[in-house]
PDB file of C-alpha atoms in Angstrom:
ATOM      1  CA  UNK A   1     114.761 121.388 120.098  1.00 55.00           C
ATOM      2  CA  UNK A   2     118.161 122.803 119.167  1.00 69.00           C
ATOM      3  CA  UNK A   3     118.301 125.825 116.314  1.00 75.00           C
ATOM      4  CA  UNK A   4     118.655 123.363 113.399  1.00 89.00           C
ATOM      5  CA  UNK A   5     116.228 120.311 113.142  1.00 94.00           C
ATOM      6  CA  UNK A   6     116.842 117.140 111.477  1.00 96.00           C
ATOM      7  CA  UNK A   7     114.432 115.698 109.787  1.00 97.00           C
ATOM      8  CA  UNK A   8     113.819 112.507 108.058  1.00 97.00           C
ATOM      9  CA  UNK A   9     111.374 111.703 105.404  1.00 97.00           C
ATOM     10  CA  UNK A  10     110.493 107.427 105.146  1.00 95.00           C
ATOM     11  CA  UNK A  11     108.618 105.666 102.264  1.00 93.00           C
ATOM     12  CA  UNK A  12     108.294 102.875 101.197  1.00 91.00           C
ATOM     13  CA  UNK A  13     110.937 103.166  97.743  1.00 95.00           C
ATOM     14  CA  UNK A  14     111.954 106.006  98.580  1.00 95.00           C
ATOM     15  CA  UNK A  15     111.315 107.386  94.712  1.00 95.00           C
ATOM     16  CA  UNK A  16     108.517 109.625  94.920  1.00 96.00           C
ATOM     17  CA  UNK A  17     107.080 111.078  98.217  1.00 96.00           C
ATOM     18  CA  UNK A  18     109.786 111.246 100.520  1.00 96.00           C
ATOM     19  CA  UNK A  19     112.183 112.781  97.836  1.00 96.00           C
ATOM     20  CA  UNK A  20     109.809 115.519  97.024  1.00 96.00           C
ATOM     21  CA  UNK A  21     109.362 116.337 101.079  1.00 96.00           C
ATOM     22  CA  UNK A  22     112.971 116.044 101.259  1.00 96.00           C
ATOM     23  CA  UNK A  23     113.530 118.308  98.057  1.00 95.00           C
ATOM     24  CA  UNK A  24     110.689 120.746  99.272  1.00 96.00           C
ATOM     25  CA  UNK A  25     111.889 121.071 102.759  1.00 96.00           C
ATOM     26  CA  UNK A  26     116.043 121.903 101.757  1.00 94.00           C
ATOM     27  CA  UNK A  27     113.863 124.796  99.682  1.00 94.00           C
ATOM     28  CA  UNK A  28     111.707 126.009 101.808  1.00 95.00           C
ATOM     29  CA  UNK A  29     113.221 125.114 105.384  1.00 93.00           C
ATOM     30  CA  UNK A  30     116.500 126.907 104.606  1.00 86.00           C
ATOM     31  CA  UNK A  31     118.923 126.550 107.093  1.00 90.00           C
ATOM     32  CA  UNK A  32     116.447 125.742 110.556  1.00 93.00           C
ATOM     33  CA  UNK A  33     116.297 122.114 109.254  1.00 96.00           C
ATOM     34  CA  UNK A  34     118.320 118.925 107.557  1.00 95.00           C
ATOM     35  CA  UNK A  35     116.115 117.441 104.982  1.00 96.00           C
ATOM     36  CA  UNK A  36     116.435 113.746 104.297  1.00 96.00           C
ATOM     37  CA  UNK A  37     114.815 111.177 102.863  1.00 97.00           C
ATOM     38  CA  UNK A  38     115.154 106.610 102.953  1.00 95.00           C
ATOM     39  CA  UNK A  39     113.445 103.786 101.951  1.00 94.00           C
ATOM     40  CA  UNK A  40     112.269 100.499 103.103  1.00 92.00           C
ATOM     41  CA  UNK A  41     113.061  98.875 100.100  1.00 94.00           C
ATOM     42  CA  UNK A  42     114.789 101.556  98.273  1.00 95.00           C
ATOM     43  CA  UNK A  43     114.121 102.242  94.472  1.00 96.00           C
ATOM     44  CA  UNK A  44     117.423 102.121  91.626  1.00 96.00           C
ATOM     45  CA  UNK A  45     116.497 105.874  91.136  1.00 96.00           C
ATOM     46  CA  UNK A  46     113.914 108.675  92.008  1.00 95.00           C
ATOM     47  CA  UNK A  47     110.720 108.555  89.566  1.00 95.00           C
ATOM     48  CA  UNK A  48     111.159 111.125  86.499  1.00 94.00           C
ATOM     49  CA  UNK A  49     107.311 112.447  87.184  1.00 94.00           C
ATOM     50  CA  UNK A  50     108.640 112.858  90.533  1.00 95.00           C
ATOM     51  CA  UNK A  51     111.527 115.258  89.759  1.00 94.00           C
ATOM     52  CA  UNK A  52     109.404 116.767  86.722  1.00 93.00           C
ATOM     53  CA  UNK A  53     107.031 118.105  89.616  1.00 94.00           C
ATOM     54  CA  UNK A  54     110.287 119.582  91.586  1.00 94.00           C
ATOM     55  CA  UNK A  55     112.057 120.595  88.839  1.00 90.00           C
ATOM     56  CA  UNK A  56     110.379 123.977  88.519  1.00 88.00           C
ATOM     57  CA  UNK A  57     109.866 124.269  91.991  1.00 84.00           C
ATOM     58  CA  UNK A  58     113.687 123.757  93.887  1.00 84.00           C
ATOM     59  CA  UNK A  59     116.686 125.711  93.285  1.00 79.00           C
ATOM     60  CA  UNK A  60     118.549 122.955  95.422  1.00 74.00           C
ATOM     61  CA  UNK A  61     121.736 121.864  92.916  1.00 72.00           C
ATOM     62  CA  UNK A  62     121.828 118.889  95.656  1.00 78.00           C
ATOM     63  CA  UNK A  63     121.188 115.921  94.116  1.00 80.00           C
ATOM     64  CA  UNK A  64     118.550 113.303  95.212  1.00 88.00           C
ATOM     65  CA  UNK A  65     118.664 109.704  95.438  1.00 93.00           C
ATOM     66  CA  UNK A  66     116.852 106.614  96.705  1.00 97.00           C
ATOM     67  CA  UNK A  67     118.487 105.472 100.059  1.00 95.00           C
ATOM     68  CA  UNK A  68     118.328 102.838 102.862  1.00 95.00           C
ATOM     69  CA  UNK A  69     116.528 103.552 106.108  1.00 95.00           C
ATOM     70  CA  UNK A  70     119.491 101.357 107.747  1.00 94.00           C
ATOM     71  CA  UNK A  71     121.660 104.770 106.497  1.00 95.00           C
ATOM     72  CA  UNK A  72     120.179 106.878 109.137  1.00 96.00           C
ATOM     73  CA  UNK A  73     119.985 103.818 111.916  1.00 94.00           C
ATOM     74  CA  UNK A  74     123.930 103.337 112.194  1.00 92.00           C
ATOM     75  CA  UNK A  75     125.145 103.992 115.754  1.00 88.00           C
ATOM     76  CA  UNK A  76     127.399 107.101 114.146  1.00 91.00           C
ATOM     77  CA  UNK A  77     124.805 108.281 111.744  1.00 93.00           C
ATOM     78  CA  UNK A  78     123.606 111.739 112.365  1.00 91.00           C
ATOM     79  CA  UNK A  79     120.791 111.658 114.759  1.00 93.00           C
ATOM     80  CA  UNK A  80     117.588 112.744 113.297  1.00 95.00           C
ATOM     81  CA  UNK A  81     115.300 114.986 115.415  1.00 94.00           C
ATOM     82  CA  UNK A  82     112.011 114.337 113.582  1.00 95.00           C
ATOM     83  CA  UNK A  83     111.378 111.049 111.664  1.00 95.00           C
ATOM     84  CA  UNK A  84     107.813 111.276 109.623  1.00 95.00           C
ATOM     85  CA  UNK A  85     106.641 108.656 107.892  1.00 92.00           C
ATOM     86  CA  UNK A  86     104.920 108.933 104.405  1.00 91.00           C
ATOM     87  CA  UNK A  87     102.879 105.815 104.021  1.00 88.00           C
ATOM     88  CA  UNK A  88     101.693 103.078 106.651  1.00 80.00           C
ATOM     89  CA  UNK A  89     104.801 100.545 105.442  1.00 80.00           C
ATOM     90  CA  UNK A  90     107.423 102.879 106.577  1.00 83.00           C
ATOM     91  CA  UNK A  91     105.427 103.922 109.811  1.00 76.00           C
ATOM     92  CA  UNK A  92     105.585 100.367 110.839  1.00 78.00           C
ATOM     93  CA  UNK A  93     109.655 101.105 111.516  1.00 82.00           C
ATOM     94  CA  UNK A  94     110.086 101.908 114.983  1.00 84.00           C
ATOM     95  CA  UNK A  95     111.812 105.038 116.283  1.00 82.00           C
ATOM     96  CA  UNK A  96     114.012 102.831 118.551  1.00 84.00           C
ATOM     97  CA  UNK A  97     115.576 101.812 115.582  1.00 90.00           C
ATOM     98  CA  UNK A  98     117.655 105.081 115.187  1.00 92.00           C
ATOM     99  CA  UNK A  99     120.007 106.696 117.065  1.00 92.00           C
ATOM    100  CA  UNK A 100     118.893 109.510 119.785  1.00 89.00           C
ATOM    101  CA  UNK A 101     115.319 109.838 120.716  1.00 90.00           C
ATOM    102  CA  UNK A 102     113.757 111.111 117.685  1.00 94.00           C
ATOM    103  CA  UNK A 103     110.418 112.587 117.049  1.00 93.00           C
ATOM    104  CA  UNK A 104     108.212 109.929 114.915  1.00 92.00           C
ATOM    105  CA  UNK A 105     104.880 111.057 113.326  1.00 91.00           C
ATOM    106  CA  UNK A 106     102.677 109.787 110.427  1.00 90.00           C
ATOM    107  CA  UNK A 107     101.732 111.376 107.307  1.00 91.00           C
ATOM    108  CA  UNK A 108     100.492 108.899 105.071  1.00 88.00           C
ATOM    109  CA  UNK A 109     100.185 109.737 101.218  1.00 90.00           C
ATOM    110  CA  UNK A 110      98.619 108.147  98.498  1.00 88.00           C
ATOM    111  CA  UNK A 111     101.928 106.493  96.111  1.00 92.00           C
ATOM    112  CA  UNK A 112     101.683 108.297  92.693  1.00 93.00           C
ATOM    113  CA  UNK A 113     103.741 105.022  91.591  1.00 91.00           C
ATOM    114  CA  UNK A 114     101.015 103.281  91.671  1.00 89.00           C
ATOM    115  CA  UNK A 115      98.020 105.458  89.761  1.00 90.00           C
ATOM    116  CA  UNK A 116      96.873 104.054  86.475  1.00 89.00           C
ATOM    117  CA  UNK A 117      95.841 105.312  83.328  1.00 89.00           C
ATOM    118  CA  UNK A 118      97.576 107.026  80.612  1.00 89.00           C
ATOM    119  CA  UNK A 119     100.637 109.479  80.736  1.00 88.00           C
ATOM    120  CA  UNK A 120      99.062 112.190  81.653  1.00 91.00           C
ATOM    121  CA  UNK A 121      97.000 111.075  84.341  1.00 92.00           C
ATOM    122  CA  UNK A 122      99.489 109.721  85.983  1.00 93.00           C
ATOM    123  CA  UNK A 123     101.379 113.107  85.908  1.00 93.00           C
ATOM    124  CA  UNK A 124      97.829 114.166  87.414  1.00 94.00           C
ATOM    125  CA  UNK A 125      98.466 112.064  90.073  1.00 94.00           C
ATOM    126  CA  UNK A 126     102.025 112.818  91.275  1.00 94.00           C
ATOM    127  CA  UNK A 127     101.125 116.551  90.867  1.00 95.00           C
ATOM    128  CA  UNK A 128      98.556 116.160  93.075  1.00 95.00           C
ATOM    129  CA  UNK A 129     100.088 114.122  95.782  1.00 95.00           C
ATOM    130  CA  UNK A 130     103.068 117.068  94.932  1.00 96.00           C
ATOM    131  CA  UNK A 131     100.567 119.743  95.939  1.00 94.00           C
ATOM    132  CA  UNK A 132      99.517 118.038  99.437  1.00 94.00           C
ATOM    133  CA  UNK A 133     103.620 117.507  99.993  1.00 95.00           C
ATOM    134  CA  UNK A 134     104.023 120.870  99.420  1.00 95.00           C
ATOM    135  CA  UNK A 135     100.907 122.273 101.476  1.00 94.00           C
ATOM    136  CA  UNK A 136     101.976 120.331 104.316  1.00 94.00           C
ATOM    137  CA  UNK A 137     105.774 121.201 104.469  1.00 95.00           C
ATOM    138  CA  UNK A 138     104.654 124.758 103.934  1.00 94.00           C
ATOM    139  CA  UNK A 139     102.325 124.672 107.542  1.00 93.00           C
ATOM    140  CA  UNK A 140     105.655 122.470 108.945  1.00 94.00           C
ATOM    141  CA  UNK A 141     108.171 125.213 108.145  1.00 94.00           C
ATOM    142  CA  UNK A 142     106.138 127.949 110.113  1.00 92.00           C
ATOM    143  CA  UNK A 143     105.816 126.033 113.335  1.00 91.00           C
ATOM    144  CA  UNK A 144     107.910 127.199 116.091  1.00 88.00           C
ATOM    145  CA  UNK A 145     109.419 124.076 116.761  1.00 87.00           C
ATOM    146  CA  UNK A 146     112.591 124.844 119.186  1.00 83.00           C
ATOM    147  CA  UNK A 147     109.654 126.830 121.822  1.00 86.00           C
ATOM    148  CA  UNK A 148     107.416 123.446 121.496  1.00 88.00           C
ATOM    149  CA  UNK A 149     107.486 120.563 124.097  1.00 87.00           C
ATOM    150  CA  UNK A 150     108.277 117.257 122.604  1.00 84.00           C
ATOM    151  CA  UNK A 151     104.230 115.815 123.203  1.00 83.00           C
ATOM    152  CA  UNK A 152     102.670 119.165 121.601  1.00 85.00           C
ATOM    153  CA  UNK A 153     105.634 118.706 118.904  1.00 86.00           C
ATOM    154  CA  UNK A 154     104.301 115.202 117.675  1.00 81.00           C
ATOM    155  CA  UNK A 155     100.539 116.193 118.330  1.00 84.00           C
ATOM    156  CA  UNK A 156     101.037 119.044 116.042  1.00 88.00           C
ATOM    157  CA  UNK A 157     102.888 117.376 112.997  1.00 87.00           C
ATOM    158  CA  UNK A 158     100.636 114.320 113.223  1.00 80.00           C
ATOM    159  CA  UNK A 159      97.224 116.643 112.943  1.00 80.00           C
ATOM    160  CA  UNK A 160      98.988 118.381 109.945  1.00 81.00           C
ATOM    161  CA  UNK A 161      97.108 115.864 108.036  1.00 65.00           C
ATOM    162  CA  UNK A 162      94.162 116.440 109.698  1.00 51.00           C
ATOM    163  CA  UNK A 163      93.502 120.104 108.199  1.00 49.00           C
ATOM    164  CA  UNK A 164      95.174 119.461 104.947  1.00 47.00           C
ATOM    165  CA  UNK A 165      92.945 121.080 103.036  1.00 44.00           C
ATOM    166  CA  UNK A 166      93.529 118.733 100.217  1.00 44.00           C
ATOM    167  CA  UNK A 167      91.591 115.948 102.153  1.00 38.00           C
ATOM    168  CA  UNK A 168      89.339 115.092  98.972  1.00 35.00           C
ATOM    169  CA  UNK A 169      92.284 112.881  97.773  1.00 34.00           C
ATOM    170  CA  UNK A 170      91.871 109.697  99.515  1.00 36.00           C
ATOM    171  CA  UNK A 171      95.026 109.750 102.142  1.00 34.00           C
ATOM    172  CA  UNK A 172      95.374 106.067 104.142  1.00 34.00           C
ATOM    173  CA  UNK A 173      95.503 107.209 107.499  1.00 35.00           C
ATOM    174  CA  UNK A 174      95.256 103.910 109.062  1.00 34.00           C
ATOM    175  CA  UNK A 175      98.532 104.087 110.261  1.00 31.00           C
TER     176      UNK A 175
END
């Protein structure tokens, strides 16, 4: 893997999960890796208890935004070394579909969208899902990814869920 790694981040609006991966990787990834994010059917705009949870959290002035999958899949789009998928819709996308031979792996969250209940557990809920994000990308950052081959590269990513220690919140790993 060359010294700065690409990385995409695909859900299914593109609102909530992938942004905060995105957001959390520019912050903590610092210039080893490109952090982006897409949708399959992208949101208008980013969920506010989604940036609440980054606010205090990323220094990043960059601006986040629901986008299009297809962005990333034009023949002159940048190629994307890693692809990871953030809930079983998005995983169904095949690698194929983008340009270069990219890494794809599977980390499938719960969608803080879609928790119920009043304000505040709902704010429960994407802080939560936040906290796994953030877990996660913090175990991705240390791996020594340009020294790994490309089988023990996927291996590794995918079992990142495995030994999340936040494994009491019900993750859909059926993907």
């Amino acid at each position: 893997m060359k010294d700065k790694c690409n990385v995409l981040f695909l859900c299914w609006a593109n609102s909530a999960r992938s942004i905060m991966a995105e957001s959390l990787l520019r912050e903590l990834g610092g210039k080893k890796f490109g952090a982006f994010s897409a949708g399959v059917e992208p949101a208008a705009r980013a969920h506010p208890l989604a940036l609440a949870q980054l606010e205090p959290h990323v220094t990043s002035e960059q601006p986040v935004h629901p986008k299009s999958w297809r962005r990333f899949a034009d023949a002159d789009a940048e190629p994307m070394d890693i692809i990871i998928a953030m809930c079983a819709q998005s995983g169904a996308l095949s690698p194929t579909l983008f340009p270069g031979t990219p890494i794809f792996c599977r980390w499938n969250f719960p969608d803080p969208v879609e928790a119920q209940g009043s304000t505040a557990e709902q704010a429960r809920a994407f802080e939560k899902v936040f906290r796994q994000i953030l877990r996660r990308i913090s175990v991705f950052v240390a791996l020594p990814l340009h020294s790994m081959k490309r089988a023990d590269t996927i291996t590794t990513i995918d079992n990142l869920r495995e030994t999340d220690p936040s494994a009491s919140f019900k993750v859909d790993d059926d993907a």
